XYZ file of C-alpha atoms in Angstrom:
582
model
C -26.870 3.381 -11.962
C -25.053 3.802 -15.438
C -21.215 3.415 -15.159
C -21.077 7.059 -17.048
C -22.449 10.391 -17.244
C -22.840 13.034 -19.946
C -21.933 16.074 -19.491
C -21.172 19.708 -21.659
C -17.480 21.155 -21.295
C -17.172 24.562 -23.033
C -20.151 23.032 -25.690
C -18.460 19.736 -26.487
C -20.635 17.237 -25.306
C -18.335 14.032 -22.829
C -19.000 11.168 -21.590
C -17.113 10.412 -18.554
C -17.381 7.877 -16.220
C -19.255 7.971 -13.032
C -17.413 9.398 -9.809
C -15.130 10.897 -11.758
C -13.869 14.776 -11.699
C -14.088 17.567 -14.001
C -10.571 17.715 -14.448
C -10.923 14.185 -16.105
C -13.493 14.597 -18.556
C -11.886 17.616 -19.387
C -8.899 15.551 -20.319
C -11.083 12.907 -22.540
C -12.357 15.820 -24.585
C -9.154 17.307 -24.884
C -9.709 20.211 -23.188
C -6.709 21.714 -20.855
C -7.358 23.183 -17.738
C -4.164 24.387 -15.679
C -3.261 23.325 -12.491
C -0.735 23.677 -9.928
C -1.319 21.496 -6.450
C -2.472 18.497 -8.333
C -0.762 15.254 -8.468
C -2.772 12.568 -9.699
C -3.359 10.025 -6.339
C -0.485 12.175 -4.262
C -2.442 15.263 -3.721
C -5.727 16.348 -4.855
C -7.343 18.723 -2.717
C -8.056 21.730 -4.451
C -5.592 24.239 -2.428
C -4.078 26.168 -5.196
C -7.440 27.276 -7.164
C -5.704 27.427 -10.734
C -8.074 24.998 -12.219
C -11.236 26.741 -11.500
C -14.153 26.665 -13.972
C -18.299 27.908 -13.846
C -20.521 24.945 -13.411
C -22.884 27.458 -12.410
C -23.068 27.617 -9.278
C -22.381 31.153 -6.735
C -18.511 31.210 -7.513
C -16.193 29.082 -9.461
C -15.218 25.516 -8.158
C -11.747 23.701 -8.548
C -11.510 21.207 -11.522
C -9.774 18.558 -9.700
C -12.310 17.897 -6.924
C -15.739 18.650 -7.798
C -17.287 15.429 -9.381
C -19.268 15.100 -12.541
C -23.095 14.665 -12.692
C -25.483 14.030 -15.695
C -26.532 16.976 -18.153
C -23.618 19.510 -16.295
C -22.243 21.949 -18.014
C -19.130 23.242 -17.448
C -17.540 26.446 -19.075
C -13.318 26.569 -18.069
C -12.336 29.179 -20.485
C -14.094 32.689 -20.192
C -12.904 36.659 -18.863
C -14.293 35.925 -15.522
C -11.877 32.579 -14.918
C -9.157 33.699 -16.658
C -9.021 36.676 -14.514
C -9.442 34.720 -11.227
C -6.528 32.157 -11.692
C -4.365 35.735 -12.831
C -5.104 37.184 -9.664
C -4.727 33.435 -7.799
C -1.095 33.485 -9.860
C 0.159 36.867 -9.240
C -0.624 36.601 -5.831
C 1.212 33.469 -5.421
C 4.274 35.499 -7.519
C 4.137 38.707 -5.015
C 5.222 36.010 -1.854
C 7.751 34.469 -4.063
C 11.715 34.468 -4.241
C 12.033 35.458 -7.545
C 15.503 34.620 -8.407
C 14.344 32.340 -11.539
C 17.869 32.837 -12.930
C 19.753 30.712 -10.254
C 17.535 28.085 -9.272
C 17.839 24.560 -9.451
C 14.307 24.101 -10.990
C 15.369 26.728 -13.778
C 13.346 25.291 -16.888
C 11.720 22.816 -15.302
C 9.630 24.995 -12.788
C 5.706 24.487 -12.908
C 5.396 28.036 -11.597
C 7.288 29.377 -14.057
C 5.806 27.472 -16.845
C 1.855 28.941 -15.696
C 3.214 32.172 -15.436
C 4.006 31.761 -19.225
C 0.659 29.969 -20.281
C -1.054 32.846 -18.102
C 0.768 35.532 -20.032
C 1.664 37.109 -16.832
C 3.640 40.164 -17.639
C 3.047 41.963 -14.407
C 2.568 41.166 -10.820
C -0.092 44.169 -9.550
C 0.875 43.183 -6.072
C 3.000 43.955 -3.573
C 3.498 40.827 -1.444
C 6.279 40.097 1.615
C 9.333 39.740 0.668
C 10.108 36.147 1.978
C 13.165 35.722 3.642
C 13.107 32.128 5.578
C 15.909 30.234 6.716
C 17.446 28.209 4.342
C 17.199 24.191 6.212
C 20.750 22.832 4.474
C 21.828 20.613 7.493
C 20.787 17.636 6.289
C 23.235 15.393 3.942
C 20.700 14.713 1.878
C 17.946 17.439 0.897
C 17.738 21.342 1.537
C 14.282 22.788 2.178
C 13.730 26.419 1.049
C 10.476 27.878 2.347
C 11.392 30.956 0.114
C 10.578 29.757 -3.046
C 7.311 27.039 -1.569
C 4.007 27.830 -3.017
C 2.311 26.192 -0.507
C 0.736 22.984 -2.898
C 1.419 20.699 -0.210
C 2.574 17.771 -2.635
C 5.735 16.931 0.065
C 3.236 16.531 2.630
C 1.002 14.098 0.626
C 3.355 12.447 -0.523
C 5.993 12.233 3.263
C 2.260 11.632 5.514
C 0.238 9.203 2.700
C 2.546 7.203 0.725
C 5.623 6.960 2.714
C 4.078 7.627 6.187
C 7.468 9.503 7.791
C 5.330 12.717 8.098
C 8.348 15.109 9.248
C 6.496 17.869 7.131
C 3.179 19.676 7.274
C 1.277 22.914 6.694
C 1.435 25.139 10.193
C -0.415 28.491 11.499
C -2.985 29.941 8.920
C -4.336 32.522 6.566
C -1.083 34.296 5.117
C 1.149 33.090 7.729
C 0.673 29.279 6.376
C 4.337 27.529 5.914
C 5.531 24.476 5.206
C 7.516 22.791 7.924
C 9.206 20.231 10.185
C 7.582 19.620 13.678
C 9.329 22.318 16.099
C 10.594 23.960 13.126
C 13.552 21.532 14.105
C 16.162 20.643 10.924
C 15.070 18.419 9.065
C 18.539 16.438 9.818
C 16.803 16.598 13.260
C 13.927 14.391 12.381
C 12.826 10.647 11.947
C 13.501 11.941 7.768
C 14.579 8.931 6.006
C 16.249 10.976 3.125
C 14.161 9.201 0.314
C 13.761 12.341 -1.328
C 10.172 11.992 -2.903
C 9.028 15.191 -1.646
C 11.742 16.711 -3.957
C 10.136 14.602 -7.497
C 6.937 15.961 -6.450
C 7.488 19.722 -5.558
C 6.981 22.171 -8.491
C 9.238 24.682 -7.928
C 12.716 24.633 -6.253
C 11.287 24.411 -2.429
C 13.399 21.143 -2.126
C 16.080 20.162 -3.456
C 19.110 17.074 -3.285
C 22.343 18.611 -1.284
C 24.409 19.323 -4.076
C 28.044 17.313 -4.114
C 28.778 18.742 -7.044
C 31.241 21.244 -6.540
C 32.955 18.357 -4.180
C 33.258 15.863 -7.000
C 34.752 18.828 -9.525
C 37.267 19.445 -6.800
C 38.476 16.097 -6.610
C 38.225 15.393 -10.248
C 40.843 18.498 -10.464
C 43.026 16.989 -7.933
C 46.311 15.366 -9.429
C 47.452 13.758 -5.942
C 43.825 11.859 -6.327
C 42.515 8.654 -8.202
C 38.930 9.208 -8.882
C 36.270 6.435 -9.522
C 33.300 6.659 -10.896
C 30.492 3.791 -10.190
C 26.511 4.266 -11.511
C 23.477 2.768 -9.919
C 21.365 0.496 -12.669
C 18.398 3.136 -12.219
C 20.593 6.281 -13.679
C 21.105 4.754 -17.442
C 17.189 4.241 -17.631
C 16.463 7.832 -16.733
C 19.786 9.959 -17.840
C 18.420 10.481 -21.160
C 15.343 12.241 -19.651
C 17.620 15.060 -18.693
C 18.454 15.485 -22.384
C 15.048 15.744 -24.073
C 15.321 11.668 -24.613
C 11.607 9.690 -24.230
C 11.107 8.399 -20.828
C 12.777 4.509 -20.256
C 15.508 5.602 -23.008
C 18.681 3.425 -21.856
C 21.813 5.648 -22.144
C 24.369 2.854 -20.612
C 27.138 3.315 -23.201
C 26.610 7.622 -23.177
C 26.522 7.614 -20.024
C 29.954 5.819 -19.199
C 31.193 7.613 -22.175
C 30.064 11.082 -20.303
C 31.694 10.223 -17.084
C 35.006 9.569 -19.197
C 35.234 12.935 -20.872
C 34.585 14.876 -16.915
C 38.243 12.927 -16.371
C 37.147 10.245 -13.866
C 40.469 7.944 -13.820
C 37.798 4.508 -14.046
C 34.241 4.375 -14.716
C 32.859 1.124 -13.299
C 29.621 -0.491 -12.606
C 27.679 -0.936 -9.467
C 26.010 -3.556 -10.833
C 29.120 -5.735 -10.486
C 28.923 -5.137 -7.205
C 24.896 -5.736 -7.234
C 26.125 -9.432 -8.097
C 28.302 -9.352 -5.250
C 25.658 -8.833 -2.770
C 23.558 -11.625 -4.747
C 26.504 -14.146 -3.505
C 26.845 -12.711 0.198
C 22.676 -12.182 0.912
C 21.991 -15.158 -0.670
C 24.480 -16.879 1.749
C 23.272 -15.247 4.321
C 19.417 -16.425 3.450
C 20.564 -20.039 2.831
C 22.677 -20.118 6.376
C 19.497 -19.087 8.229
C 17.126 -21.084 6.840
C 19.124 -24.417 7.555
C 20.482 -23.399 10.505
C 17.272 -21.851 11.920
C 18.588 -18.002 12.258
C 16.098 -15.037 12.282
C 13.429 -15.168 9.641
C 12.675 -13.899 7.767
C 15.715 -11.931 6.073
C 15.384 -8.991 5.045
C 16.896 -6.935 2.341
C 19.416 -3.832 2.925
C 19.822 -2.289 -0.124
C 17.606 0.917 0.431
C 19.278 3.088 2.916
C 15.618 5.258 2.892
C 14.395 1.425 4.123
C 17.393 1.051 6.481
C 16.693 4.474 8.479
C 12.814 4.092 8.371
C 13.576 0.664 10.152
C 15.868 1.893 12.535
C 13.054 4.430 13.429
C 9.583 2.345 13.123
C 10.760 -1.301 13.614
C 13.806 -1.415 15.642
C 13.022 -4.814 16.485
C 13.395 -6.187 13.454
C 16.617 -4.765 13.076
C 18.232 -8.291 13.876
C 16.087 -9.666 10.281
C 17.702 -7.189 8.496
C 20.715 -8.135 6.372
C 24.050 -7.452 7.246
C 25.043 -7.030 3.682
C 26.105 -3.531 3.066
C 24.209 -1.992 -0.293
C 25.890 -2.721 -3.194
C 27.145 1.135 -3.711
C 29.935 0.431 -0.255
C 30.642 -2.967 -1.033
C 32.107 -1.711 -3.695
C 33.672 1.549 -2.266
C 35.365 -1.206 -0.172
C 36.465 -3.449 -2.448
C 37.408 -0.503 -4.724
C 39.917 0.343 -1.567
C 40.764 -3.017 -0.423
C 41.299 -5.658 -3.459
C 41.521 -3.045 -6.844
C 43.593 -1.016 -4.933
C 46.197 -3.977 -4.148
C 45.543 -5.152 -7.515
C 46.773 -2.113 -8.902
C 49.381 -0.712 -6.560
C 47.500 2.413 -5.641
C 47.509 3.709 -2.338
C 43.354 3.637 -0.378
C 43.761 6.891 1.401
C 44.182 8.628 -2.677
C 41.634 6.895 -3.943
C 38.203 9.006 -4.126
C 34.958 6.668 -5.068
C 32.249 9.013 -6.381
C 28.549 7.002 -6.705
C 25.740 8.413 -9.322
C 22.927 7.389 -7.803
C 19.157 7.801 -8.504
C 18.735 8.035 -4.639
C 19.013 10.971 -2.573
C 19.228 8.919 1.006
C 22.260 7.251 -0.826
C 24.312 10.500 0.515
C 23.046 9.848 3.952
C 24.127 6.222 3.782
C 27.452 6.965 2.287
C 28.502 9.612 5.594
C 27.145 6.268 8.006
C 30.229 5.703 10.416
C 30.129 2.418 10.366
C 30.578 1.893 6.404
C 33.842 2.283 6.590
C 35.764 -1.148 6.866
C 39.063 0.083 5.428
C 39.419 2.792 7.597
C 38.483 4.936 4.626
C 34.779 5.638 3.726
C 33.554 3.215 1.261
C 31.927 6.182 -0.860
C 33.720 9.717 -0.525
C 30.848 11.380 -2.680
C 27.558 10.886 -3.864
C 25.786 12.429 -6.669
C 22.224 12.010 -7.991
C 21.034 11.107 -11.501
C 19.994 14.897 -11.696
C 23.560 16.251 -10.387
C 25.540 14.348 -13.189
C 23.451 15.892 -15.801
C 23.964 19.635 -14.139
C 28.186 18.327 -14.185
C 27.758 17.255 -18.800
C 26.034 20.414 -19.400
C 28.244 22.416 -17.345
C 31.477 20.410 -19.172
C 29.622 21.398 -22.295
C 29.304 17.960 -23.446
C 26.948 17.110 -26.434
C 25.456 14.385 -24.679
C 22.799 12.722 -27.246
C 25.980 12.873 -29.961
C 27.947 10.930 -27.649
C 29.806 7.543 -28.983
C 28.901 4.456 -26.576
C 31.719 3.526 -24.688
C 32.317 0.410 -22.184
C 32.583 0.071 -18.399
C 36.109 -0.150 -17.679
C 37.902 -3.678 -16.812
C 37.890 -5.462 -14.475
C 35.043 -4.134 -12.494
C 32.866 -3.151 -15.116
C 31.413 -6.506 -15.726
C 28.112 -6.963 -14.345
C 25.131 -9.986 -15.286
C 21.543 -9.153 -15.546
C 20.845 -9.885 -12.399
C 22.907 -6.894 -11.072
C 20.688 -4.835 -13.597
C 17.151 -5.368 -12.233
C 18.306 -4.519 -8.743
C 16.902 -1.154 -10.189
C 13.523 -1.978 -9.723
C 10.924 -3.061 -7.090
C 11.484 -7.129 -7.211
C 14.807 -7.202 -8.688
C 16.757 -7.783 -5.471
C 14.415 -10.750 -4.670
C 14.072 -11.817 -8.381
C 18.190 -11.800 -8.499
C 18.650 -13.449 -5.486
C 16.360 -16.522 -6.372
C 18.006 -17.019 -9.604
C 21.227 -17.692 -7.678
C 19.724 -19.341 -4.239
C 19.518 -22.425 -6.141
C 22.822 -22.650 -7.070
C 23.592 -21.292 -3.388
C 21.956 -24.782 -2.414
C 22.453 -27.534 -4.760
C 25.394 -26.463 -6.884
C 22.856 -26.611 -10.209
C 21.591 -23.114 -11.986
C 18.142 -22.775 -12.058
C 15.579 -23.697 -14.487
C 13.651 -20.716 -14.415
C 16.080 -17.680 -14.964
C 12.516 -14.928 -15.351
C 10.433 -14.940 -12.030
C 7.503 -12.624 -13.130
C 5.869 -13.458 -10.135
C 7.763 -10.180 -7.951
C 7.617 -7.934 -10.584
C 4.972 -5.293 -11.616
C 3.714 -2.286 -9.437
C 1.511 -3.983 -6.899
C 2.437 -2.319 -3.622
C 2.953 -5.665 -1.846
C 3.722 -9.014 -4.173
C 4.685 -12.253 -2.751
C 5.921 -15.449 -4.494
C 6.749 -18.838 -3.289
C 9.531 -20.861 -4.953
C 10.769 -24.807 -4.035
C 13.946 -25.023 -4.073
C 16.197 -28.733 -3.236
C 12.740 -29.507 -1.373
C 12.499 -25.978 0.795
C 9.540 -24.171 -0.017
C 10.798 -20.516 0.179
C 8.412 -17.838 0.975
C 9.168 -14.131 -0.264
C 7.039 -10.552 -0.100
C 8.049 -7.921 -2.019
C 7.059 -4.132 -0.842
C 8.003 -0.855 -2.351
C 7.217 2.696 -1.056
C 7.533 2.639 2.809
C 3.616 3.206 3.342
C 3.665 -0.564 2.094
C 6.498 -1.708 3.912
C 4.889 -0.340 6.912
C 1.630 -2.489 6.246
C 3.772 -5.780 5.493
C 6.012 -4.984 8.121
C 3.002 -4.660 10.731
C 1.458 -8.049 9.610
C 4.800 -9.642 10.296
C 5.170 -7.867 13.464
C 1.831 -9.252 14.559
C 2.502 -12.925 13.115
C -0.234 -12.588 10.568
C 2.250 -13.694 8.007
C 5.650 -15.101 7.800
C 8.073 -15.296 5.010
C 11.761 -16.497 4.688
C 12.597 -13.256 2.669
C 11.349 -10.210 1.940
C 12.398 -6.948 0.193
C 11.923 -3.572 0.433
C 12.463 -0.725 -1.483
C 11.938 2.756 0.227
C 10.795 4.328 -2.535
C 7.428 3.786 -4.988
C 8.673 1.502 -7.817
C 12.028 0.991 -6.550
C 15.211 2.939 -7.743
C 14.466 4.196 -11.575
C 11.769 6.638 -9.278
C 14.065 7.594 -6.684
C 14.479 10.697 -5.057
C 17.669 12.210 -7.257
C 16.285 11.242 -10.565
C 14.581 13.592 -13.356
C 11.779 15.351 -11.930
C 9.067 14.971 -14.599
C 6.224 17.567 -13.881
C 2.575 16.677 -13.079
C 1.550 16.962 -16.903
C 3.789 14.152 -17.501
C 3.270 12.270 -14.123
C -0.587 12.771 -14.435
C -0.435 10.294 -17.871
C 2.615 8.355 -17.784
C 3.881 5.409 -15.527
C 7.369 6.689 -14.520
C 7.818 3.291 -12.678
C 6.955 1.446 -15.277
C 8.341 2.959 -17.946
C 11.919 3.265 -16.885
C 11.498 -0.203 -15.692
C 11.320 -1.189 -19.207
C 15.229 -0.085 -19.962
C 16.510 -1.962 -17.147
C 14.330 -5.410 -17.643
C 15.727 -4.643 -21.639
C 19.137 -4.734 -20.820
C 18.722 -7.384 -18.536
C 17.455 -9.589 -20.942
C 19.984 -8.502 -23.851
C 23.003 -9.902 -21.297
C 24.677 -12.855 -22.279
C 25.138 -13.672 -18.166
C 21.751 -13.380 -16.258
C 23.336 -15.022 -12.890
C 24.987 -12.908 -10.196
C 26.940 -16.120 -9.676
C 28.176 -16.595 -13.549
C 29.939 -13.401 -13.172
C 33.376 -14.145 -13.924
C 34.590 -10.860 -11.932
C 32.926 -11.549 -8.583
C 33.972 -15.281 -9.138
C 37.689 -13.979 -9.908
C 36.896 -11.401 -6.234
C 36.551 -14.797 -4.281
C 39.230 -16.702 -5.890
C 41.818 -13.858 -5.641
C 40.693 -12.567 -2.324
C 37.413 -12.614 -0.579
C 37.144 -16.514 -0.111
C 34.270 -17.853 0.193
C 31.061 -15.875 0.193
C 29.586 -15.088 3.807
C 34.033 -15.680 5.208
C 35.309 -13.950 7.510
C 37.279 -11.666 4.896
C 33.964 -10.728 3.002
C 32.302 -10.063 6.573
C 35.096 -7.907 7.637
C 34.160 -6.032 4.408
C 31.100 -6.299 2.780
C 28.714 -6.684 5.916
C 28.030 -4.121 8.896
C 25.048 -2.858 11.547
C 22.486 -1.105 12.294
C 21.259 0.859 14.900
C 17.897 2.078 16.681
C 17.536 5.803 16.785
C 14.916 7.842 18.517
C 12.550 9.980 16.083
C 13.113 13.309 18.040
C 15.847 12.545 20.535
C 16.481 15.356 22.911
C 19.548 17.802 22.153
């Protein structure tokens, strides 16, 4: 059987290969068809009917699931299919919440953006106006049935890749929604807050709970000291928000943004990324010689931490007790800077910009809280702190690079990959040598975690101990490594997860790219790029060559894994029921 077929689209003879849809060949002759529900391996099942085209058979057939076959010929562009993906479109348009104007997808709206390639100027129908409830309880995302077109990318993406499933298509015909199992909240749910059904919807259906108006409020209070602190993830995908290429780093625009909104300090989470290096990779080294639970697992993904507490609560005693980097810094930020400094903890207000949408659910946790003030007061996505420059009128791209502020602005290359599926692992076995013998490493790049295979494992000998590590991102692949270890299939001495696909430069509060980018472009990888860039550009690549977190346990912590960095930097989890009765 030949590995291709020939086929005719719109006269222009293609080879594509075998198995293959029209959609795709369409694509190799340069041909554009439109389309709406598809997401290239999320969600292709033809629901929408934009991409219809006559391969002549009895009616039209969508693009993006009917297969190619030798000698077809395919016709996309004629009166007969422009008129039937109109009529699809405007009667999508009469059941929508047309308020354009004020929503959060505003210019970046597939809807809108086929409505303009359709030249709709008219609706000729009279649809129901919708008027759902808007679902705003949870911390993390809102979910507004009003403006969903019914695609069904969220539930592709919540059932197939993450496997949480708190979302799915219920009754039929005209009546069809979008929602949470007993139309509960879905705060109510076994939701994990990750926030990919937000990247992949293509209008403003979902959306991150906004903190802005929050972090304006306390940014215009005198009596307050405001920090700032950014995730690795946000400077590799900031720039998207401002027409830069995808995997643009914008470190030094970025800080020098957050300085013009007035935030008193601007300082780097990756300083505290090195931190967690020194207390995890304690905490690895102390079980494996003094046979603790194995193996130890990572707990820098609060999307990771809830699914866990939900799916495997008995594993909750491999987790580590290290808090995520973003509230060991909140509490050092309250505990050692401000004694350093002579400010008062209950006026100090630590905002995080995050890339992570579950990082708002993680920083309202009870238990993160070790000063008796919340680690992180506010949280606000990659997305929210370009809505705050534009709205500050800030000429972003013209921006001057500026520096993190001292002294917790200093930050190795190690703290810089934790952006990425494998960086957490990769950091902490630069420094678990050290963590053992006293002696650095001789091999600084371990290539052997990185990359976008769902599941990666490595094996590394260090002082004569042959460690064992797996590496998963996107919960669907946790689930499947977490099963195998459940089942004593395989065993590791570490592993790390990331809750969502790629790790943090694709998390749920960064730029939403639409399916015309997504469809041809890596996201994963190409942001990746920034943050392995800078990481290799840094003159200290070891979490434990930082001479800030050194000068943390000097000054005040100890020594890494004591009972003053316990008391701060650690904490616990808990198992919770997926739909616990009210």
């Amino acid at each position: 059987m030949s590995e291709f077929v020939t086929l005719t689209i719109d006269g222009i003879e293609v080879k594509a290969p075998a198995g293959s849809t029209v959609l795709e060949a369409a694509k190799l002759a340069g041909i554009h068809i439109p389309t709406l529900c598809f997401l290239k391996g999320i969600n292709e099942i033809g629901a929408c009917r934009m991409c219809v085209v006559d391969v002549g058979a009895r009616s039209l057939q969508a693009a993006c699931m009917y297969p190619v076959s030798e000698g077809l010929k395919v016709v996309t562009n004629s009166p007969e299919i422009r008129e039937s993906r109109k009529v699809t479109l405007e009667l999508i348009l009469s059941n929508h919440e047309k308020k354009c104007l004020s929503c959060v997808r505003s210019g970046n709206c597939e809807l809108q953006k086929l409505a303009r390639d359709l030249n709709i100027q008219e609706i000729r129908f009279e649809g129901e106006e919708p008027d759902y409830p808007v679902d705003d309880l949870s911390p993390s995302i809102v979910r507004d049935n009003n403006k969903c077109v019914l695609c069904r990318r969220c539930v592709s993406v919540c059932r197939d890749v993450q496997t949480v499933s708190v979302i799915d298509a219920v009754d039929r015909g005209y009546r069809t929604t979008v929602a949470s199992p007993f139309n509960m909240s879905l705060k109510d749910t076994p939701c994990v807050n990750c926030g990919q059904c937000i990247t992949v919807c293509p209008v403003g259906a979902l959306r991150e709970k906004s903190s802005v108006e929050r972090v304006w409020e306390a940014l215009a209070n005198k009596d307050l000291y405001v920090i700032a602190q950014t995730a690795p993830a946000v400077r590799a995908a900031l720039g998207e928000e401002f027409g830069l290429p995808i995997g643009t780093p914008v470190t030094g625009k970025m800080v020098s943004a957050l300085k013009k909104l007035k935030f008193d300090k601007v300082f780097d989470t990756d300083t505290a990324a090195d931190l967690t290096i020194m207390e995890e990779g304690t905490e690895l080294v102390n079980r494996i010689k003094n046979g603790g639970k194995l193996p130890l697992i990572t707990s820098c993904s609060p999307g990771w931490i809830k699914f866990c507490e939900h799916n495997f609560p008995d594993l909750l005693d491999n987790l580590s007790t290290c808090k995520s980097p973003q509230n060991m810094f909140g509490a050092m930020l309250k505990s050692y800077y401000a004694e350093k400094m002579g400010i008062d903890p209950s006026k100090i207000f630590v905002v995080s910009v995050m890339p992570c949408t579950a990082k708002k659910f993680e920083a309202r946790r009870p238990e993160l809280a070790a000063t008796g003030y919340p680690d992180v007061d506010e949280v606000i996505t990659t997305r929210e702190l370009a809505e705050m420059i534009r709205e500050a009128g800030i000429d972003f791209l013209n921006l001057k690079d500026e520096p993190f502020d001292d002294p917790m602005g200093e930050a190795s290359g190690a703290g810089v990959i934790f952006g990425v599926t494998g960086g957490v692992m990769e950091a902490a076995l630069r420094s678990v040598p050290y963590l053992l013998t006293g002696k650095d490493p001789d091999q600084i790049d371990i290539k052997a975690v990185r990359g976008e295979d769902g599941i990666k494992t490595a094996e590394v000998e260090v002082a004569g101990i042959r460690i064992k590590a797996a590496v998963a991102h996107g919960l669907g692949n946790a689930r499947k490594l977490l099963e195998k270890v459940r089942s004593g299939e395989e065993t590791y001495h570490f592993i790390e997860i990331m809750a969502c696909p790629g790790g943090c430069v694709t998390g749920g509060g960064q730029p939403i790219q639409p399916a015309s980018v997504r469809n041809e472009i890596d996201l994963r990888t190409e942001r990746a790029k920034a943050i392995y860039q800078e990481d290799a550009a840094s003159t200290i690549r070891l979490s434990h060559h930082n001479p800030a977190v050194q000068k943390f346990y000097e000054e005040y912590l100890g020594e890494p894994g004591g009972h003053k960095a316990h008391h701060l930097l650690h904490t616990h989890y808990t198992a919770r029921e997926n739909y616990p009765e009210n």
